[in-house]
PDB file of N, CA and C and ligand atoms in Angstrom:
ATOM      1  N   MET I 197       0.834  -1.206   0.000  1.00 95.00           N
ATOM      2  CA  MET I 197       0.000   0.000   0.000  1.00 95.00           C
ATOM      3  C   MET I 197       0.862   1.248   0.000  1.00 95.00           C
ATOM      4  N   ILE I 198       0.320   2.273  -0.625  1.00 97.00           N
ATOM      5  CA  ILE I 198       1.053   3.531  -0.759  1.00 97.00           C
ATOM      6  C   ILE I 198       0.217   4.631  -0.120  1.00 97.00           C
ATOM      7  N   THR I 199       0.848   5.518   0.618  1.00 98.00           N
ATOM      8  CA  THR I 199       0.148   6.668   1.193  1.00 98.00           C
ATOM      9  C   THR I 199       0.736   7.939   0.592  1.00 98.00           C
ATOM     10  N   LYS I 200      -0.153   8.810   0.099  1.00 98.00           N
ATOM     11  CA  LYS I 200       0.301  10.094  -0.439  1.00 98.00           C
ATOM     12  C   LYS I 200      -0.559  11.199   0.146  1.00 98.00           C
ATOM     13  N   THR I 201       0.040  12.370   0.308  1.00 98.00           N
ATOM     14  CA  THR I 201      -0.699  13.537   0.769  1.00 98.00           C
ATOM     15  C   THR I 201      -0.633  14.600  -0.321  1.00 98.00           C
ATOM     16  N   TYR I 202      -1.815  15.081  -0.719  1.00 98.00           N
ATOM     17  CA  TYR I 202      -1.901  16.069  -1.791  1.00 98.00           C
ATOM     18  C   TYR I 202      -2.444  17.390  -1.266  1.00 98.00           C
ATOM     19  N   SER I 203      -1.908  18.471  -1.795  1.00 98.00           N
ATOM     20  CA  SER I 203      -2.429  19.803  -1.514  1.00 98.00           C
ATOM     21  C   SER I 203      -3.522  20.114  -2.534  1.00 98.00           C
ATOM     22  N   VAL I 204      -4.721  20.454  -2.028  1.00 98.00           N
ATOM     23  CA  VAL I 204      -5.869  20.729  -2.902  1.00 98.00           C
ATOM     24  C   VAL I 204      -6.463  22.076  -2.484  1.00 98.00           C
ATOM     25  N   PRO I 205      -5.957  23.155  -3.089  1.00 98.00           N
ATOM     26  CA  PRO I 205      -6.340  24.510  -2.632  1.00 98.00           C
ATOM     27  C   PRO I 205      -7.820  24.826  -2.743  1.00 98.00           C
ATOM     28  N   SER I 206      -8.549  24.143  -3.638  1.00 97.00           N
ATOM     29  CA  SER I 206      -9.965  24.485  -3.822  1.00 97.00           C
ATOM     30  C   SER I 206     -10.890  23.894  -2.759  1.00 97.00           C
ATOM     31  N   ILE I 207     -10.365  23.146  -1.808  1.00 98.00           N
ATOM     32  CA  ILE I 207     -11.209  22.683  -0.699  1.00 98.00           C
ATOM     33  C   ILE I 207     -11.577  23.901   0.147  1.00 98.00           C
ATOM     34  N   SER I 208     -12.897  24.133   0.338  1.00 97.00           N
ATOM     35  CA  SER I 208     -13.274  25.293   1.135  1.00 97.00           C
ATOM     36  C   SER I 208     -14.189  24.966   2.307  1.00 97.00           C
ATOM     37  N   CYS I 209     -14.805  23.808   2.304  1.00 98.00           N
ATOM     38  CA  CYS I 209     -15.737  23.503   3.381  1.00 98.00           C
ATOM     39  C   CYS I 209     -15.981  22.008   3.507  1.00 98.00           C
ATOM     40  N   GLY I 210     -16.866  21.664   4.426  1.00 98.00           N
ATOM     41  CA  GLY I 210     -17.165  20.266   4.670  1.00 98.00           C
ATOM     42  C   GLY I 210     -17.791  19.551   3.483  1.00 98.00           C
ATOM     43  N   HIS I 211     -18.512  20.310   2.645  1.00 98.00           N
ATOM     44  CA  HIS I 211     -19.084  19.673   1.462  1.00 98.00           C
ATOM     45  C   HIS I 211     -17.999  19.208   0.511  1.00 98.00           C
ATOM     46  N   CYS I 212     -16.977  20.026   0.377  1.00 98.00           N
ATOM     47  CA  CYS I 212     -15.835  19.644  -0.474  1.00 98.00           C
ATOM     48  C   CYS I 212     -15.197  18.366   0.064  1.00 98.00           C
ATOM     49  N   VAL I 213     -15.018  18.349   1.372  1.00 98.00           N
ATOM     50  CA  VAL I 213     -14.423  17.174   2.021  1.00 98.00           C
ATOM     51  C   VAL I 213     -15.252  15.934   1.710  1.00 98.00           C
ATOM     52  N   ASN I 214     -16.576  16.051   1.862  1.00 98.00           N
ATOM     53  CA  ASN I 214     -17.451  14.909   1.608  1.00 98.00           C
ATOM     54  C   ASN I 214     -17.384  14.454   0.155  1.00 98.00           C
ATOM     55  N   THR I 215     -17.395  15.438  -0.766  1.00 98.00           N
ATOM     56  CA  THR I 215     -17.357  15.104  -2.197  1.00 98.00           C
ATOM     57  C   THR I 215     -16.083  14.339  -2.533  1.00 98.00           C
ATOM     58  N   ILE I 216     -14.962  14.862  -2.070  1.00 98.00           N
ATOM     59  CA  ILE I 216     -13.672  14.210  -2.366  1.00 98.00           C
ATOM     60  C   ILE I 216     -13.630  12.812  -1.767  1.00 98.00           C
ATOM     61  N   GLN I 217     -14.040  12.703  -0.521  1.00 98.00           N
ATOM     62  CA  GLN I 217     -13.961  11.397   0.139  1.00 98.00           C
ATOM     63  C   GLN I 217     -14.877  10.379  -0.534  1.00 98.00           C
ATOM     64  N   MET I 218     -16.061  10.842  -0.991  1.00 98.00           N
ATOM     65  CA  MET I 218     -17.003   9.935  -1.632  1.00 98.00           C
ATOM     66  C   MET I 218     -16.512   9.541  -3.025  1.00 98.00           C
ATOM     67  N   GLU I 219     -16.157  10.542  -3.838  1.00 98.00           N
ATOM     68  CA  GLU I 219     -15.791  10.266  -5.240  1.00 98.00           C
ATOM     69  C   GLU I 219     -14.480   9.492  -5.337  1.00 98.00           C
ATOM     70  N   VAL I 220     -13.476   9.943  -4.625  1.00 98.00           N
ATOM     71  CA  VAL I 220     -12.189   9.250  -4.693  1.00 98.00           C
ATOM     72  C   VAL I 220     -12.302   7.885  -4.011  1.00 98.00           C
ATOM     73  N   GLY I 221     -13.099   7.836  -2.953  1.00 98.00           N
ATOM     74  CA  GLY I 221     -13.279   6.584  -2.232  1.00 98.00           C
ATOM     75  C   GLY I 221     -13.910   5.483  -3.065  1.00 98.00           C
ATOM     76  N   GLU I 222     -14.638   5.874  -4.124  1.00 98.00           N
ATOM     77  CA  GLU I 222     -15.286   4.882  -4.987  1.00 98.00           C
ATOM     78  C   GLU I 222     -14.352   4.308  -6.039  1.00 98.00           C
ATOM     79  N   MET I 223     -13.193   4.919  -6.228  1.00 97.00           N
ATOM     80  CA  MET I 223     -12.240   4.416  -7.237  1.00 97.00           C
ATOM     81  C   MET I 223     -11.705   3.052  -6.836  1.00 97.00           C
ATOM     82  N   GLU I 224     -11.508   2.212  -7.842  1.00 98.00           N
ATOM     83  CA  GLU I 224     -10.859   0.930  -7.580  1.00 98.00           C
ATOM     84  C   GLU I 224      -9.430   1.187  -7.108  1.00 98.00           C
ATOM     85  N   GLY I 225      -9.010   0.432  -6.119  1.00 98.00           N
ATOM     86  CA  GLY I 225      -7.635   0.542  -5.647  1.00 98.00           C
ATOM     87  C   GLY I 225      -7.437   1.493  -4.486  1.00 98.00           C
ATOM     88  N   ILE I 226      -8.488   2.276  -4.169  1.00 98.00           N
ATOM     89  CA  ILE I 226      -8.370   3.223  -3.066  1.00 98.00           C
ATOM     90  C   ILE I 226      -8.718   2.536  -1.748  1.00 98.00           C
ATOM     91  N   GLU I 227      -7.814   2.622  -0.809  1.00 98.00           N
ATOM     92  CA  GLU I 227      -8.041   2.016   0.512  1.00 98.00           C
ATOM     93  C   GLU I 227      -8.710   3.018   1.448  1.00 98.00           C
ATOM     94  N   SER I 228      -8.245   4.257   1.441  1.00 98.00           N
ATOM     95  CA  SER I 228      -8.893   5.283   2.263  1.00 98.00           C
ATOM     96  C   SER I 228      -8.551   6.673   1.750  1.00 98.00           C
ATOM     97  N   VAL I 229      -9.455   7.612   2.028  1.00 98.00           N
ATOM     98  CA  VAL I 229      -9.280   9.007   1.631  1.00 98.00           C
ATOM     99  C   VAL I 229      -9.684   9.868   2.812  1.00 98.00           C
ATOM    100  N   THR I 230      -8.819  10.767   3.209  1.00 98.00           N
ATOM    101  CA  THR I 230      -9.149  11.681   4.299  1.00 98.00           C
ATOM    102  C   THR I 230      -8.809  13.100   3.857  1.00 98.00           C
ATOM    103  N   ALA I 231      -9.858  13.911   3.682  1.00 98.00           N
ATOM    104  CA  ALA I 231      -9.662  15.299   3.283  1.00 98.00           C
ATOM    105  C   ALA I 231      -9.841  16.195   4.497  1.00 98.00           C
ATOM    106  N   ASN I 232      -9.128  17.312   4.507  1.00 98.00           N
ATOM    107  CA  ASN I 232      -9.186  18.248   5.638  1.00 98.00           C
ATOM    108  C   ASN I 232      -9.440  19.658   5.114  1.00 98.00           C
ATOM    109  N   ALA I 233     -10.549  20.258   5.545  1.00 98.00           N
ATOM    110  CA  ALA I 233     -10.937  21.581   5.044  1.00 98.00           C
ATOM    111  C   ALA I 233     -10.030  22.688   5.583  1.00 98.00           C
ATOM    112  N   GLU I 234      -9.426  22.485   6.727  1.00 98.00           N
ATOM    113  CA  GLU I 234      -8.571  23.532   7.304  1.00 98.00           C
ATOM    114  C   GLU I 234      -7.190  23.555   6.677  1.00 98.00           C
ATOM    115  N   THR I 235      -6.607  22.380   6.533  1.00 98.00           N
ATOM    116  CA  THR I 235      -5.258  22.323   5.941  1.00 98.00           C
ATOM    117  C   THR I 235      -5.309  22.274   4.422  1.00 98.00           C
ATOM    118  N   LYS I 236      -6.507  21.973   3.849  1.00 98.00           N
ATOM    119  CA  LYS I 236      -6.680  21.800   2.397  1.00 98.00           C
ATOM    120  C   LYS I 236      -5.751  20.712   1.860  1.00 98.00           C
ATOM    121  N   MET I 237      -5.599  19.673   2.660  1.00 98.00           N
ATOM    122  CA  MET I 237      -4.780  18.541   2.265  1.00 98.00           C
ATOM    123  C   MET I 237      -5.659  17.290   2.196  1.00 98.00           C
ATOM    124  N   VAL I 238      -5.239  16.362   1.331  1.00 98.00           N
ATOM    125  CA  VAL I 238      -5.959  15.102   1.190  1.00 98.00           C
ATOM    126  C   VAL I 238      -4.961  13.951   1.321  1.00 98.00           C
ATOM    127  N   ASP I 239      -5.207  13.084   2.280  1.00 98.00           N
ATOM    128  CA  ASP I 239      -4.393  11.880   2.446  1.00 98.00           C
ATOM    129  C   ASP I 239      -5.088  10.736   1.721  1.00 98.00           C
ATOM    130  N   VAL I 240      -4.355  10.076   0.863  1.00 98.00           N
ATOM    131  CA  VAL I 240      -4.924   8.955   0.105  1.00 98.00           C
ATOM    132  C   VAL I 240      -4.052   7.720   0.324  1.00 98.00           C
ATOM    133  N   VAL I 241      -4.694   6.620   0.670  1.00 98.00           N
ATOM    134  CA  VAL I 241      -4.006   5.338   0.781  1.00 98.00           C
ATOM    135  C   VAL I 241      -4.537   4.455  -0.338  1.00 98.00           C
ATOM    136  N   PHE I 242      -3.622   3.927  -1.159  1.00 98.00           N
ATOM    137  CA  PHE I 242      -4.075   3.138  -2.300  1.00 98.00           C
ATOM    138  C   PHE I 242      -3.158   1.942  -2.538  1.00 98.00           C
ATOM    139  N   ASN I 243      -3.681   1.002  -3.350  1.00 98.00           N
ATOM    140  CA  ASN I 243      -2.894  -0.189  -3.670  1.00 98.00           C
ATOM    141  C   ASN I 243      -2.517  -0.176  -5.151  1.00 98.00           C
ATOM    142  N   ASP I 244      -1.976  -1.304  -5.639  1.00 97.00           N
ATOM    143  CA  ASP I 244      -1.453  -1.293  -7.008  1.00 97.00           C
ATOM    144  C   ASP I 244      -2.524  -1.398  -8.092  1.00 97.00           C
ATOM    145  N   LYS I 245      -3.803  -1.345  -7.695  1.00 98.00           N
ATOM    146  CA  LYS I 245      -4.871  -1.312  -8.706  1.00 98.00           C
ATOM    147  C   LYS I 245      -5.127   0.100  -9.219  1.00 98.00           C
ATOM    148  N   THR I 246      -4.472   1.097  -8.640  1.00 98.00           N
ATOM    149  CA  THR I 246      -4.567   2.446  -9.177  1.00 98.00           C
ATOM    150  C   THR I 246      -3.199   3.095  -9.057  1.00 98.00           C
ATOM    151  N   ASN I 247      -3.124   4.368  -9.423  1.00 98.00           N
ATOM    152  CA  ASN I 247      -1.841   5.066  -9.359  1.00 98.00           C
ATOM    153  C   ASN I 247      -2.088   6.560  -9.202  1.00 98.00           C
ATOM    154  N   GLU I 248      -1.022   7.305  -8.969  1.00 98.00           N
ATOM    155  CA  GLU I 248      -1.157   8.739  -8.713  1.00 98.00           C
ATOM    156  C   GLU I 248      -1.755   9.499  -9.883  1.00 98.00           C
ATOM    157  N   THR I 249      -1.400   9.078 -11.102  1.00 98.00           N
ATOM    158  CA  THR I 249      -1.932   9.765 -12.283  1.00 98.00           C
ATOM    159  C   THR I 249      -3.458   9.649 -12.323  1.00 98.00           C
ATOM    160  N   ALA I 250      -3.971   8.449 -12.092  1.00 98.00           N
ATOM    161  CA  ALA I 250      -5.423   8.230 -12.129  1.00 98.00           C
ATOM    162  C   ALA I 250      -6.119   9.010 -11.010  1.00 98.00           C
ATOM    163  N   ILE I 251      -5.505   9.032  -9.855  1.00 98.00           N
ATOM    164  CA  ILE I 251      -6.095   9.762  -8.721  1.00 98.00           C
ATOM    165  C   ILE I 251      -6.152  11.258  -9.037  1.00 98.00           C
ATOM    166  N   LYS I 252      -5.051  11.789  -9.550  1.00 98.00           N
ATOM    167  CA  LYS I 252      -5.011  13.225  -9.881  1.00 98.00           C
ATOM    168  C   LYS I 252      -5.988  13.572 -10.997  1.00 98.00           C
ATOM    169  N   GLU I 253      -6.154  12.670 -11.962  1.00 98.00           N
ATOM    170  CA  GLU I 253      -7.118  12.909 -13.043  1.00 98.00           C
ATOM    171  C   GLU I 253      -8.528  13.003 -12.489  1.00 98.00           C
ATOM    172  N   LEU I 254      -8.872  12.093 -11.602  1.00 98.00           N
ATOM    173  CA  LEU I 254     -10.219  12.124 -11.026  1.00 98.00           C
ATOM    174  C   LEU I 254     -10.413  13.397 -10.204  1.00 98.00           C
ATOM    175  N   MET I 255      -9.426  13.767  -9.434  1.00 98.00           N
ATOM    176  CA  MET I 255      -9.534  14.982  -8.619  1.00 98.00           C
ATOM    177  C   MET I 255      -9.785  16.204  -9.506  1.00 98.00           C
ATOM    178  N   ALA I 256      -9.098  16.253 -10.640  1.00 98.00           N
ATOM    179  CA  ALA I 256      -9.296  17.376 -11.567  1.00 98.00           C
ATOM    180  C   ALA I 256     -10.704  17.338 -12.153  1.00 98.00           C
ATOM    181  N   GLU I 257     -11.184  16.131 -12.483  1.00 98.00           N
ATOM    182  CA  GLU I 257     -12.527  15.984 -13.062  1.00 98.00           C
ATOM    183  C   GLU I 257     -13.616  16.470 -12.129  1.00 98.00           C
ATOM    184  N   ILE I 258     -13.440  16.280 -10.844  1.00 98.00           N
ATOM    185  CA  ILE I 258     -14.474  16.697  -9.893  1.00 98.00           C
ATOM    186  C   ILE I 258     -14.196  18.106  -9.335  1.00 98.00           C
ATOM    187  N   ASN I 259     -13.319  18.829 -10.031  1.00 97.00           N
ATOM    188  CA  ASN I 259     -13.016  20.237  -9.717  1.00 97.00           C
ATOM    189  C   ASN I 259     -12.238  20.439  -8.418  1.00 97.00           C
ATOM    190  N   PHE I 260     -11.459  19.427  -8.055  1.00 98.00           N
ATOM    191  CA  PHE I 260     -10.538  19.586  -6.929  1.00 98.00           C
ATOM    192  C   PHE I 260      -9.137  19.181  -7.368  1.00 98.00           C
ATOM    193  N   PRO I 261      -8.566  19.979  -8.302  1.00 98.00           N
ATOM    194  CA  PRO I 261      -7.237  19.604  -8.807  1.00 98.00           C
ATOM    195  C   PRO I 261      -6.159  19.693  -7.726  1.00 98.00           C
ATOM    196  N   VAL I 262      -5.227  18.764  -7.824  1.00 98.00           N
ATOM    197  CA  VAL I 262      -4.080  18.740  -6.918  1.00 98.00           C
ATOM    198  C   VAL I 262      -3.106  19.835  -7.343  1.00 98.00           C
ATOM    199  N   ALA I 263      -2.595  20.592  -6.360  1.00 97.00           N
ATOM    200  CA  ALA I 263      -1.626  21.657  -6.653  1.00 97.00           C
ATOM    201  C   ALA I 263      -0.355  21.052  -7.235  1.00 97.00           C
ATOM    202  N   ALA I 264       0.238  21.773  -8.161  1.00 83.00           N
ATOM    203  CA  ALA I 264       1.460  21.270  -8.822  1.00 83.00           C
ATOM    204  C   ALA I 264       2.621  21.218  -7.835  1.00 83.00           C
TER     205      ALA I 264
HETATM  206 CU1  LIG N 413     -16.944  23.132   0.040  1.00 97.83          CU
END
């Protein structure tokens, strides 16, 4: 398993947190997703059924792009 922490500046409230956790949490290969509205960071734990590129693509699709 791999753990990554991403900076997502567009997180502004609890709804954003819920959206990210729900949408990313539904991806194959995702073990857990924890978003934080105060730090605007997202911790993702995933296995080899997905990868960082796929996770970042989904985040961009749902309007929460990962900061470069
Ligand atoms: Cu929000």
